[in-house]
Short mmCIF file of C-alpha atoms and ligand atoms in Angstrom, two decimals:
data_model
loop_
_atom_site.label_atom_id
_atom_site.label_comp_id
_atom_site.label_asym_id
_atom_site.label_seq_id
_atom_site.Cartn_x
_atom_site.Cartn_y
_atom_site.Cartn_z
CA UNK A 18 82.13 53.49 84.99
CA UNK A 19 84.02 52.66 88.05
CA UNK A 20 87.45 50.67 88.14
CA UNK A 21 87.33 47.79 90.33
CA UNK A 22 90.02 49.49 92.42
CA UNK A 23 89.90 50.61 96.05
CA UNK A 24 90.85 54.18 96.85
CA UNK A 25 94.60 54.08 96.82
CA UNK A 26 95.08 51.83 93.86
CA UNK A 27 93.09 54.64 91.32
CA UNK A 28 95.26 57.15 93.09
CA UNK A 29 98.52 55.43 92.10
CA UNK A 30 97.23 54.49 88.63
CA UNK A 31 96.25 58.40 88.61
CA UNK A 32 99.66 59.47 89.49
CA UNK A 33 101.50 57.28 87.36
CA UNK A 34 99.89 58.52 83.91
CA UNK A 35 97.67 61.33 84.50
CA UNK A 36 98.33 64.99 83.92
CA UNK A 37 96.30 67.38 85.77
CA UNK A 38 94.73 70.56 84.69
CA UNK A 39 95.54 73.65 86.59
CA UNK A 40 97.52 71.63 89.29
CA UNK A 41 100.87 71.05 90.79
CA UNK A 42 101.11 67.46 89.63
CA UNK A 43 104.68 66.77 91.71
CA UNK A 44 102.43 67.44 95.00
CA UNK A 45 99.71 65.60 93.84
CA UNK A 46 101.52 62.64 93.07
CA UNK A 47 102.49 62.39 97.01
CA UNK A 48 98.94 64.00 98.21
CA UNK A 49 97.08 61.38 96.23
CA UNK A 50 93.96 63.25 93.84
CA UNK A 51 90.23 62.80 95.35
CA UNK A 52 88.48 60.46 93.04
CA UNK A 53 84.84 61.48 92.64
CA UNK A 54 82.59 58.12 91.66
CA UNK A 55 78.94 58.76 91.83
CA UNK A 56 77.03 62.27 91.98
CA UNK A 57 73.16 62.59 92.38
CA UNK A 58 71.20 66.23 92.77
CA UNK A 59 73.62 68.45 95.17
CA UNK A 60 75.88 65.56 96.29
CA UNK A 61 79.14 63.83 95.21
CA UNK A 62 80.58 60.53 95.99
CA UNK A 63 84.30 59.30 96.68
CA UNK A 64 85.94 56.60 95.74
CA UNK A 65 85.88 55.78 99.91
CA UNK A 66 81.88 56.38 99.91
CA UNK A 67 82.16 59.60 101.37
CA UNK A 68 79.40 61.91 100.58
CA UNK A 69 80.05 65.70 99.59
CA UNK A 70 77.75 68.49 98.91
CA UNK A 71 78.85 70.56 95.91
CA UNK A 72 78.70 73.80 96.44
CA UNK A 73 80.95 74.58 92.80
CA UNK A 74 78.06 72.71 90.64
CA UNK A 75 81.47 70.68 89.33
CA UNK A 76 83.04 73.96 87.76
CA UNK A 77 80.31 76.29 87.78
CA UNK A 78 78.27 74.14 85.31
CA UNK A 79 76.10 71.76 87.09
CA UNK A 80 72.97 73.87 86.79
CA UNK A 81 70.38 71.43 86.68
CA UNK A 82 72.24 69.13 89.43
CA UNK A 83 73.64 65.62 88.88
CA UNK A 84 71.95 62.96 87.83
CA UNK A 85 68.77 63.84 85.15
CA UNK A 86 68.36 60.80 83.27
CA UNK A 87 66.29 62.68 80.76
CA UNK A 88 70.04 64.14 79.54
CA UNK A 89 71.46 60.42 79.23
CA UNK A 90 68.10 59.50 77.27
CA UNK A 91 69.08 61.94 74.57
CA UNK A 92 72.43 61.32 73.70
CA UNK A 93 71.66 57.39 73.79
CA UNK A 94 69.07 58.10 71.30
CA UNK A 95 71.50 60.77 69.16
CA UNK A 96 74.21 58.93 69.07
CA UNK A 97 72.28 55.73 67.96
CA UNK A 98 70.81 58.13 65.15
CA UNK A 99 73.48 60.60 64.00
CA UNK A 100 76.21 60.41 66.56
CA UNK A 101 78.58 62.82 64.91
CA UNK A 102 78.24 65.33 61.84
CA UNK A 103 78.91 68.77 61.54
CA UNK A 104 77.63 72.06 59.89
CA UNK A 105 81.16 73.10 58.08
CA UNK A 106 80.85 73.36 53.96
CA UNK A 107 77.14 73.72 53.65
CA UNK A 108 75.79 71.19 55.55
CA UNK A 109 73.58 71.04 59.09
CA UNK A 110 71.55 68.27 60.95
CA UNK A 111 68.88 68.84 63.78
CA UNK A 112 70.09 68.80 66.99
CA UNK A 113 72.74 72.09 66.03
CA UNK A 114 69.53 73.87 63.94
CA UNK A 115 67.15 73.26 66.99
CA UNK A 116 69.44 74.50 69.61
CA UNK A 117 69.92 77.65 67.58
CA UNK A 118 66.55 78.32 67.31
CA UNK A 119 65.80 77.25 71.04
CA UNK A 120 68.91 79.88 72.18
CA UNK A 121 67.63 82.87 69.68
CA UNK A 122 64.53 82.58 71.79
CA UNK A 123 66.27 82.47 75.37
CA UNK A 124 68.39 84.94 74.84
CA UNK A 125 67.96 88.83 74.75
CA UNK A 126 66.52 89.65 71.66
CA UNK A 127 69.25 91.52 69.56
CA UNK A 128 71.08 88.31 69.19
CA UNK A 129 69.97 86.07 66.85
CA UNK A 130 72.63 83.94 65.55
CA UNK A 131 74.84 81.65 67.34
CA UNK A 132 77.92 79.90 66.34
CA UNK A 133 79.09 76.44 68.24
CA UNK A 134 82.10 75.94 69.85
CA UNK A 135 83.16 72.88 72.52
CA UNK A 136 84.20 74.80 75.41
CA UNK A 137 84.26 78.69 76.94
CA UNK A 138 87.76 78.85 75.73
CA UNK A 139 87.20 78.02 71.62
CA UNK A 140 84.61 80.43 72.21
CA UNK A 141 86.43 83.15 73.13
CA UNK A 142 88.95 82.41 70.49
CA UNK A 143 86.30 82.62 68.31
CA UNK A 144 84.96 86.21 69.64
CA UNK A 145 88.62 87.64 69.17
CA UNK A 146 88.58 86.74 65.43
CA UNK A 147 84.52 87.84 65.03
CA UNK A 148 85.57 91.11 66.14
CA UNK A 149 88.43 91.96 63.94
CA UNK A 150 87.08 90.58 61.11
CA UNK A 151 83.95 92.82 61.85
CA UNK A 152 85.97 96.11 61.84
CA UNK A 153 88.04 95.12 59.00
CA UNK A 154 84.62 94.42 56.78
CA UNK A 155 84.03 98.07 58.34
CA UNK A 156 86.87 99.46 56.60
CA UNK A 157 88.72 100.34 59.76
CA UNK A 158 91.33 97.47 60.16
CA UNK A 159 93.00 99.47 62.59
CA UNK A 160 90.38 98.87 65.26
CA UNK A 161 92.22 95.56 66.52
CA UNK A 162 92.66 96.12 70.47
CA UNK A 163 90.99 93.84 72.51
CA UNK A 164 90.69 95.63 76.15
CA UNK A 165 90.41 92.75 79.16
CA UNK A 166 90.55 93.52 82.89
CA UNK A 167 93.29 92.47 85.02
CA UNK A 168 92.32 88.92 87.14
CA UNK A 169 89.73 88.25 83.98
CA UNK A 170 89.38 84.35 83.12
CA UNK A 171 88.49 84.08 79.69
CA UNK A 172 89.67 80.49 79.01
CA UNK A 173 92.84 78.64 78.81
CA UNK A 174 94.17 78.54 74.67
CA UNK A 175 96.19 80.84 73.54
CA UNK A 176 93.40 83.23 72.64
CA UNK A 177 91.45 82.46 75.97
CA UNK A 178 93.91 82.96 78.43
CA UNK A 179 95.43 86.31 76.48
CA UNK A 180 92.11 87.42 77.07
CA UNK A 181 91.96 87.24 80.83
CA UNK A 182 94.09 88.55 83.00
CA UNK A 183 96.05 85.81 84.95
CA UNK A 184 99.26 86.31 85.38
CA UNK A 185 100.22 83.09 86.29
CA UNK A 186 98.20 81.99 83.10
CA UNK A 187 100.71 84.28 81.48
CA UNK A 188 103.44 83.20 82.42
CA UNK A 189 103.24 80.22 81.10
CA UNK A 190 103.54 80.43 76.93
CA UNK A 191 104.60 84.41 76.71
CA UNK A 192 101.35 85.68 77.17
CA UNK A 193 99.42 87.80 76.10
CA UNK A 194 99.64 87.73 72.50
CA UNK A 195 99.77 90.76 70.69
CA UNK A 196 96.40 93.44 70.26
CA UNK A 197 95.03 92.28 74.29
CA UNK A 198 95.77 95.12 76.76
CA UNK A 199 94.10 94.43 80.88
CA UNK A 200 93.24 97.52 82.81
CA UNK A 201 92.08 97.29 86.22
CA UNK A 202 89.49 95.53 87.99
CA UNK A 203 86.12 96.61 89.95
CA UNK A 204 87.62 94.37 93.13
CA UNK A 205 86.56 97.09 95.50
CA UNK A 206 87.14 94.71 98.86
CA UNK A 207 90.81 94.63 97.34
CA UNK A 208 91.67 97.22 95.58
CA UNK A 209 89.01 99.72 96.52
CA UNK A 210 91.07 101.56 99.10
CA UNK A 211 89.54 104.34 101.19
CA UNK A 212 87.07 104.99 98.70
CA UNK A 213 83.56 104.13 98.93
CA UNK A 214 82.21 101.01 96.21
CA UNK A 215 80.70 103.73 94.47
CA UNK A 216 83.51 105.68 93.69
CA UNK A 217 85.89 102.70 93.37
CA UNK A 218 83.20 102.27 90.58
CA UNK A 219 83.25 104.84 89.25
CA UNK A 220 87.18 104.88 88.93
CA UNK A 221 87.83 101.18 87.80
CA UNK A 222 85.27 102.44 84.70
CA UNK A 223 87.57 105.42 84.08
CA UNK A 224 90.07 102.98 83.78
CA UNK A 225 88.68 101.88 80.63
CA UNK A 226 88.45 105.41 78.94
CA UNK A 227 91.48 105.98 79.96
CA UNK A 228 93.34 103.76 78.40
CA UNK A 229 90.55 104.10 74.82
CA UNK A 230 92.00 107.41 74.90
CA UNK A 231 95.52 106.30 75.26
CA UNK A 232 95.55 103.91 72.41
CA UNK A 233 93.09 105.36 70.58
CA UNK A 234 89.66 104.97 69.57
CA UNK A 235 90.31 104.16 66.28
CA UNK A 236 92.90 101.21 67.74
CA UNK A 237 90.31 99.58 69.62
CA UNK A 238 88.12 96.99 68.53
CA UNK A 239 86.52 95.67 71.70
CA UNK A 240 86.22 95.51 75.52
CA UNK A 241 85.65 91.94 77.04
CA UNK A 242 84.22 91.27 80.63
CA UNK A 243 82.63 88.28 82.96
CA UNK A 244 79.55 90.18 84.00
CA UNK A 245 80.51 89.43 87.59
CA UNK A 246 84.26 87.90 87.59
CA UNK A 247 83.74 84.48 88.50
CA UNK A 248 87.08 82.73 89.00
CA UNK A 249 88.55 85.65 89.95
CA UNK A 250 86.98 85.77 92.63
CA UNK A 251 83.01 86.16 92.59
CA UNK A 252 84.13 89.95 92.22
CA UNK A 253 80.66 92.07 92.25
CA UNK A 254 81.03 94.78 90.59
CA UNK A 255 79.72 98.06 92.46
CA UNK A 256 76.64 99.34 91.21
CA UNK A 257 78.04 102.81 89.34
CA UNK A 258 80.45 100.28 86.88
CA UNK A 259 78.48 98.64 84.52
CA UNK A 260 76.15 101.92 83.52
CA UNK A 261 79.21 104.17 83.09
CA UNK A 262 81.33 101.10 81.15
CA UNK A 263 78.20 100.72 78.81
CA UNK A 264 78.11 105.15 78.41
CA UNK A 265 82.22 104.72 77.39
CA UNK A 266 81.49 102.23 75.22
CA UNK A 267 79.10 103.87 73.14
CA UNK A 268 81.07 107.03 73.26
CA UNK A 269 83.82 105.69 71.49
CA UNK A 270 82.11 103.19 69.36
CA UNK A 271 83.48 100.15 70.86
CA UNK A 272 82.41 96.41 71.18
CA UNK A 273 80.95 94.91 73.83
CA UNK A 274 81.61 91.11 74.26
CA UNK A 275 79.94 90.04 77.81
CA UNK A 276 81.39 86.46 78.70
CA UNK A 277 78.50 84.39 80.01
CA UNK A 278 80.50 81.15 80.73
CA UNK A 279 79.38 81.17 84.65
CA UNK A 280 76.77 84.25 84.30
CA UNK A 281 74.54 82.25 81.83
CA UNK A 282 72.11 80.08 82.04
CA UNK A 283 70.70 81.50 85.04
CA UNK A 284 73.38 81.82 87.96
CA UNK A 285 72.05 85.49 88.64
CA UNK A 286 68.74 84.69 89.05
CA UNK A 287 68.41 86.19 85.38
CA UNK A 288 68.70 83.97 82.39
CA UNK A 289 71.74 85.79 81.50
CA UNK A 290 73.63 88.34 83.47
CA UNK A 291 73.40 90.65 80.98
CA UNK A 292 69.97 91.16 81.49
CA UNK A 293 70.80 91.43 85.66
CA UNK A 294 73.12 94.68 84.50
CA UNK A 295 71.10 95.80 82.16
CA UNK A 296 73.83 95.24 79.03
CA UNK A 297 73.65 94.78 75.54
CA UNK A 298 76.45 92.94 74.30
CA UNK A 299 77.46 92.56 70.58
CA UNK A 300 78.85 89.43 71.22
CA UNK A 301 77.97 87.13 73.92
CA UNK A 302 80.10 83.56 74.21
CA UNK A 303 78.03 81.00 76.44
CA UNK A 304 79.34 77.50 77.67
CA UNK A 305 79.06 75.25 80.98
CA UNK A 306 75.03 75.63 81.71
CA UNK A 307 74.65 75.63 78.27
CA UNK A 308 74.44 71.72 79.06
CA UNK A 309 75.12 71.40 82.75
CA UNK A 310 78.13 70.44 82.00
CA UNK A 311 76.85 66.95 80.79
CA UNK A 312 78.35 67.25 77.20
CA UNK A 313 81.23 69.66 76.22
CA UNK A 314 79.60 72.69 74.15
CA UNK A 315 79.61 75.87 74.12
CA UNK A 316 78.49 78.89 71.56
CA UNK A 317 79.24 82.83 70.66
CA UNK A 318 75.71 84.61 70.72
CA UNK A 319 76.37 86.79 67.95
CA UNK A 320 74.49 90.50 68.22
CA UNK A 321 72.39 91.80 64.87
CA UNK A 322 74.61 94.36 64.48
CA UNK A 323 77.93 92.39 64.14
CA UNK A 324 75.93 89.21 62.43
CA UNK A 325 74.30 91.58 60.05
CA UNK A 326 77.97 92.64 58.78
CA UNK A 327 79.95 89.32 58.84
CA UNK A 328 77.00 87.25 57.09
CA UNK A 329 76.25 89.79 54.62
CA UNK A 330 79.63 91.08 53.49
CA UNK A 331 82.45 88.04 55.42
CA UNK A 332 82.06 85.84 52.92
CA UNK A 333 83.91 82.69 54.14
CA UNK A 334 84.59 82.71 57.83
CA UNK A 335 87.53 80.58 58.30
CA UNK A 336 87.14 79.64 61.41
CA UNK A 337 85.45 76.43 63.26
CA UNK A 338 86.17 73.31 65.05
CA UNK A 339 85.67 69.65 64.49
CA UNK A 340 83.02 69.62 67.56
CA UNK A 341 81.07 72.77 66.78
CA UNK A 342 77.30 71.99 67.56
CA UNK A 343 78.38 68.16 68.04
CA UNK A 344 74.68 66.25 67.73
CA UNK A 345 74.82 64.89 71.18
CA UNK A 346 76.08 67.54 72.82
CA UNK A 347 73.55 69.84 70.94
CA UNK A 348 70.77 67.05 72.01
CA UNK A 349 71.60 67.51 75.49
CA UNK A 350 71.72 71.28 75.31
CA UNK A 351 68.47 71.42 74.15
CA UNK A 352 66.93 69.38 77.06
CA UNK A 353 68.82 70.86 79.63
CA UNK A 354 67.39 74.07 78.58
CA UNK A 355 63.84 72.06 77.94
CA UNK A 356 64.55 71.07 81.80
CA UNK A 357 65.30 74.50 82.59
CA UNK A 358 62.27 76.09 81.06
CA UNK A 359 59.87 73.43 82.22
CA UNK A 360 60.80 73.42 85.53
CA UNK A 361 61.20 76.91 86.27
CA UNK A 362 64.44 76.67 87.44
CA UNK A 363 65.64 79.86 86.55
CA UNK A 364 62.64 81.94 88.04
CA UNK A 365 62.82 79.77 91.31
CA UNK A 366 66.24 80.67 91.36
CA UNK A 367 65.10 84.53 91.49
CA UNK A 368 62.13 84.27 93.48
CA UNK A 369 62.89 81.84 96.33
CA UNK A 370 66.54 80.08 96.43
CA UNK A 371 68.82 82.67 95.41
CA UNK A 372 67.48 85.52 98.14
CA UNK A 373 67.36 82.56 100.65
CA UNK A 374 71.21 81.57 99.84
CA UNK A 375 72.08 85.20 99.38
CA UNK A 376 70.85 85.54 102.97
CA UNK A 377 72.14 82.61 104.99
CA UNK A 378 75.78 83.42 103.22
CA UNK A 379 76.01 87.00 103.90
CA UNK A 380 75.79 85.59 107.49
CA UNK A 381 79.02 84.25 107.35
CA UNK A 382 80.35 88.38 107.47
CA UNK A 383 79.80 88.23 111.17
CA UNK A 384 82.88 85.30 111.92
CA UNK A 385 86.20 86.59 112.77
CA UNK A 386 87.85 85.48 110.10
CA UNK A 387 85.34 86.97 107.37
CA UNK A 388 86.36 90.74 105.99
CA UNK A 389 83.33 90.46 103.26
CA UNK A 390 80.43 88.15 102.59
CA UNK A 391 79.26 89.11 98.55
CA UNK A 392 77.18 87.93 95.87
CA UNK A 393 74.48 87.91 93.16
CA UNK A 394 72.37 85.04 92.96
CA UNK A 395 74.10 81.84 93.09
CA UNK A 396 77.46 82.85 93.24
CA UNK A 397 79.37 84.36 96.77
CA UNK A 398 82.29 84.93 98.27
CA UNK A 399 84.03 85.41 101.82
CA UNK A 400 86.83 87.43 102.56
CA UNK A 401 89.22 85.50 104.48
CA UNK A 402 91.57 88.34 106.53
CA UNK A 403 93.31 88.53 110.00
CA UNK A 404 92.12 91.95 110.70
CA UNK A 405 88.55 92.82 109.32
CA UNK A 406 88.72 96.87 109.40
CA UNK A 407 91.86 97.08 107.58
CA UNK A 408 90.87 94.28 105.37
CA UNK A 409 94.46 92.63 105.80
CA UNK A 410 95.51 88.97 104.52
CA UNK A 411 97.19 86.76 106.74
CA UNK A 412 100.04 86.18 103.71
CA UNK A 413 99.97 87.01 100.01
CA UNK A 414 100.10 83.17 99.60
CA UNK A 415 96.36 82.14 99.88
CA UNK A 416 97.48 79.89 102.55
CA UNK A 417 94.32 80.47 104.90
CA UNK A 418 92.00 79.33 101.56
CA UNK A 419 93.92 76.37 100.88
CA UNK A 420 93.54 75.21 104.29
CA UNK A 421 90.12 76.19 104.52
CA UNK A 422 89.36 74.59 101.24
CA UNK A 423 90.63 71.12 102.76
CA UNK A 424 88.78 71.22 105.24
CA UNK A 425 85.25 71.82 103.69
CA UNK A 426 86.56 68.84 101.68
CA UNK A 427 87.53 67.09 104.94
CA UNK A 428 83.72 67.93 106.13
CA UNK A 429 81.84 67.27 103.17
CA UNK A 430 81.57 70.32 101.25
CA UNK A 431 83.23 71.36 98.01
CA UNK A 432 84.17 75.00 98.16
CA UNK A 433 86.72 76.79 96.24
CA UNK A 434 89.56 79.24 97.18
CA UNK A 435 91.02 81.54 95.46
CA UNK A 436 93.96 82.79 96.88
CA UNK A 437 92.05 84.02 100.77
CA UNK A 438 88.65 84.28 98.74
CA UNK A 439 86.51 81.17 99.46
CA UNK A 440 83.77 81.10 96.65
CA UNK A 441 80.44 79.28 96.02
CA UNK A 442 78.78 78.62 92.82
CA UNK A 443 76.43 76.06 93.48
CA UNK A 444 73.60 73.77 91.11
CA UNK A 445 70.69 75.84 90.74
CA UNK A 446 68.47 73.00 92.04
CA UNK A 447 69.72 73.48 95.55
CA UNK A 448 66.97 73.29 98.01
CA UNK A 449 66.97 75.43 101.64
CA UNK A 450 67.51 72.60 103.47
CA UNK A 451 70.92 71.96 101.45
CA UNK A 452 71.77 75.53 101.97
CA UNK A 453 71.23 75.37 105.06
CA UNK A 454 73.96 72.00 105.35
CA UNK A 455 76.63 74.05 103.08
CA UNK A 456 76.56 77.15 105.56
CA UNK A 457 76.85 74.64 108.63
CA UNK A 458 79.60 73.18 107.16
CA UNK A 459 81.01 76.63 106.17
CA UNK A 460 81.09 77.84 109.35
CA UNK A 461 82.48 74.56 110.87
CA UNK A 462 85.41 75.03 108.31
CA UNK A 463 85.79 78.34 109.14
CA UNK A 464 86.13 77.55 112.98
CA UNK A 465 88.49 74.60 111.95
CA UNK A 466 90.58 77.50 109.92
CA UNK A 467 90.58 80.66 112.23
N1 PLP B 12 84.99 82.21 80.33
C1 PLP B 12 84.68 82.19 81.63
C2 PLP B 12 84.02 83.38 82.24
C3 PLP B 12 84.95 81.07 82.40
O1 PLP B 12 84.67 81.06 83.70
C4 PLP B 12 85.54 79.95 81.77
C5 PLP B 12 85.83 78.73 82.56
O2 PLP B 12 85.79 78.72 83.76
C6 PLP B 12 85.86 80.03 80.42
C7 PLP B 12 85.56 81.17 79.71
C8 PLP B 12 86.52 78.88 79.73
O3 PLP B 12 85.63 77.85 79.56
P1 PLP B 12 86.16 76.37 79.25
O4 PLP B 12 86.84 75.90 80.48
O5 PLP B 12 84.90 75.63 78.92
O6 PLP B 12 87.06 76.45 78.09
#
């Protein structure tokens, strides 16, 4: 749908009754939002005609790229047949019971139940309740501590944003609630000191047994992480983290809930980052690629050994949402992952696109303003710094990646800044020739910024 309204007659209807997500809506009143029309494969379209290569995939969910009419076929026909039920108080319909069945079989093979959710956050609401509920059908209530890492993004409810570790997110509503406790990191380029990756590794997994052993095994439920931190930063961990994380976790008999919001669906060149590390989560909550974003849904992946308990002995689980496994949004689910399977995307994505991106961005390490160039598959970063051997920002105010970040927009690219971090997270469909155009225009940027 598009308003019969030029450019700066959406942005002053936009400012006049809008409310922006994440946003400083006072400055964006005066700045005026970008109004995104049209998007087809890689590329976006302003409201002035102006073409843009996405290198976010929208936020990190445009897997398949823009634009696959087979996905609008689907929910016209579902929502002609059974637009909306749901699966509370003993009842089910298709699209939710073939999307379970079609996401038992994607995913690693220990989890075999799945329950729906709308959205990343809901499901990490949901994972926070799963887990206590599990320990208290163990007979060991006390196991209620949920350990996070500091800079996590789990969502943005009440649960969600407890869960991660954003302290602006905190700030606003008295976060975190009760039973959530963030230890550090494994941000070597930033926190990692004079240490090598390895041993910042190494350390940042202490971290984690450390504070177990301060609260108390028998306090602590569960320890929630992104496999690689995604809007934190793209932060990669270094390779000793996730093997000793998984040996402290079994030590102490603790949960592992692995938040595949960005990792799934293939952005590692995996189908789930899991299986890039090598983990075996109890819990798994999936969203974004889950339908490339077409339809809001998302979904916890629930492990055999936690299903096993709260299906057998919960009883009622009182707990669920209006939109969990919505028919449409389950239709389109199940043929973006029909389009995924068909088409190879995710084993192109491991065999031929991501080492090809991987290469051509790790490039970018050798301009003067880069201190790092990182990442696993379809997801990188760059280091933005004004002196490359210490690693030094030019402010504490991400002001270099908010002026970088206008101008990729300026020059046709979409690319994301986190404070001084520039990241990239782009559809998996990208071809070389398009990587090729968002690492020109990178570097252009770059010049523009340094
Ligand atoms: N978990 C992770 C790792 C995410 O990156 C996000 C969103 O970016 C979420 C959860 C929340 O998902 P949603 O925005 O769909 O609620």
């Amino acid at each position: 749908m598009t308003l019969p309204l030029d450019t700066a007659q959406l942005q002053a209807l936009d400012r006049k009754h809008h409310f922006h997500p994440f946003s400083d809506n006072k400055a964006l009143g005066q700045e005026g939002a970008r109004v995104i029309t049209r998007a087809e494969g890689v590329y976006l379209e302003d409201s002035d005609g102006n073409r843009i290569l996405d290198g976010m995939a929208g936020l990190w969910c445009v897997n398949i790229g823009y634009g696959r009419k087979e996905l609008a076929d689907v929910a016209y026909r579902q929502m002609q047949e059974l637009p909306y039920y749901n699966s509370f108080f003993k009842t089910s319909h298709p699209p939710a019971i073939a999307l379970a069945e079609k996401l038992v079989e994607v995913t690693p093979a220990h989890l075999n139940h799945v329950f729906f959710t709308g959205s990343g956050s809901e499901s990490n609401d949901t994972v926070l309740r799963m887990v206590r509920r599990y320990w208290d059908l163990q007979g060991k209530p006390g196991k209620k501590t949920i350990i996070s890492r500091q800079n996590a993004y789990h969502g943005s409810t009440v649960a969600g944003a407890s869960l991660g570790g954003m302290k602006p997110m905190h700030a606003h509503g008295d976060l975190p609630i009760p039973g959530i406790v963030h230890i550090q990191q494994p941000y070597w380029f930033g926190e990692g000191g004079d240490q090598s990756p390895e041993e910042f590794g190494l350390q940042a997994a202490k971290a984690l047994e450390d504070k177990i052993l301060e609260l108390g095994e028998d306090k602590v439920a569960a320890f929630i992480a992104e496999p690689i931190q995604g809007a934190g930063g793209v932060i990669v961990p270094p390779s000793t983290y996730w093997p000793a994380v998984k040996e402290i976790l079994a030590r102490y008999d603790i949960l592992l809930i692995a938040d595949e919001v960005i990792c799934g669906f293939g952005r590692t060149g995996e189908w789930f980052g899991s299986q890039y590390y090598d983990l075996k989560p109890d819990l798994m909550p999936i969203a974004k690629g889950l339908s490339s974003g077409y339809l809001p849904i998302g979904g916890v992946m629930v492990g055999d050994r936690v299903a096993d308990v709260l299906l057998e002995k919960g009883g009622d689980f009182n707990h669920g949402y209006t939109y969990s496994g919505h028919p449409v949004a389950a239709a389109v689910a199940l043929e973006n992952i029909r389009i995924l399977q068909d088409e190879n995307i995710v084993e192109t994505v491991k065999a031929e696109t991501a080492p090809y991106l991987q290469k051509r961005w790790k490039e970018l390490a050798d301009h003067p303003l880069v201190g790092e160039a990182r990442g696993v598959g379809m997801v990188g970063a760059i280091e933005l710094v004004a002196d490359k051997a210490a690693r030094t920002r030019f402010d504490d105010q991400g002001t270099t990646g908010t002026l970088c970040r206008d101008f990729c927009f300026k020059n046709g690219l979409v690319m994301r800044a986190v404070g001084d971090t520039m990241i990239i997270s782009p559809p998996l469909v990208i071809n070389h020739a398009e990587i090729d155009e968002l690492i020109e225009k990178a570097v252009r940027c770059l010049d523009l910024t340094f």
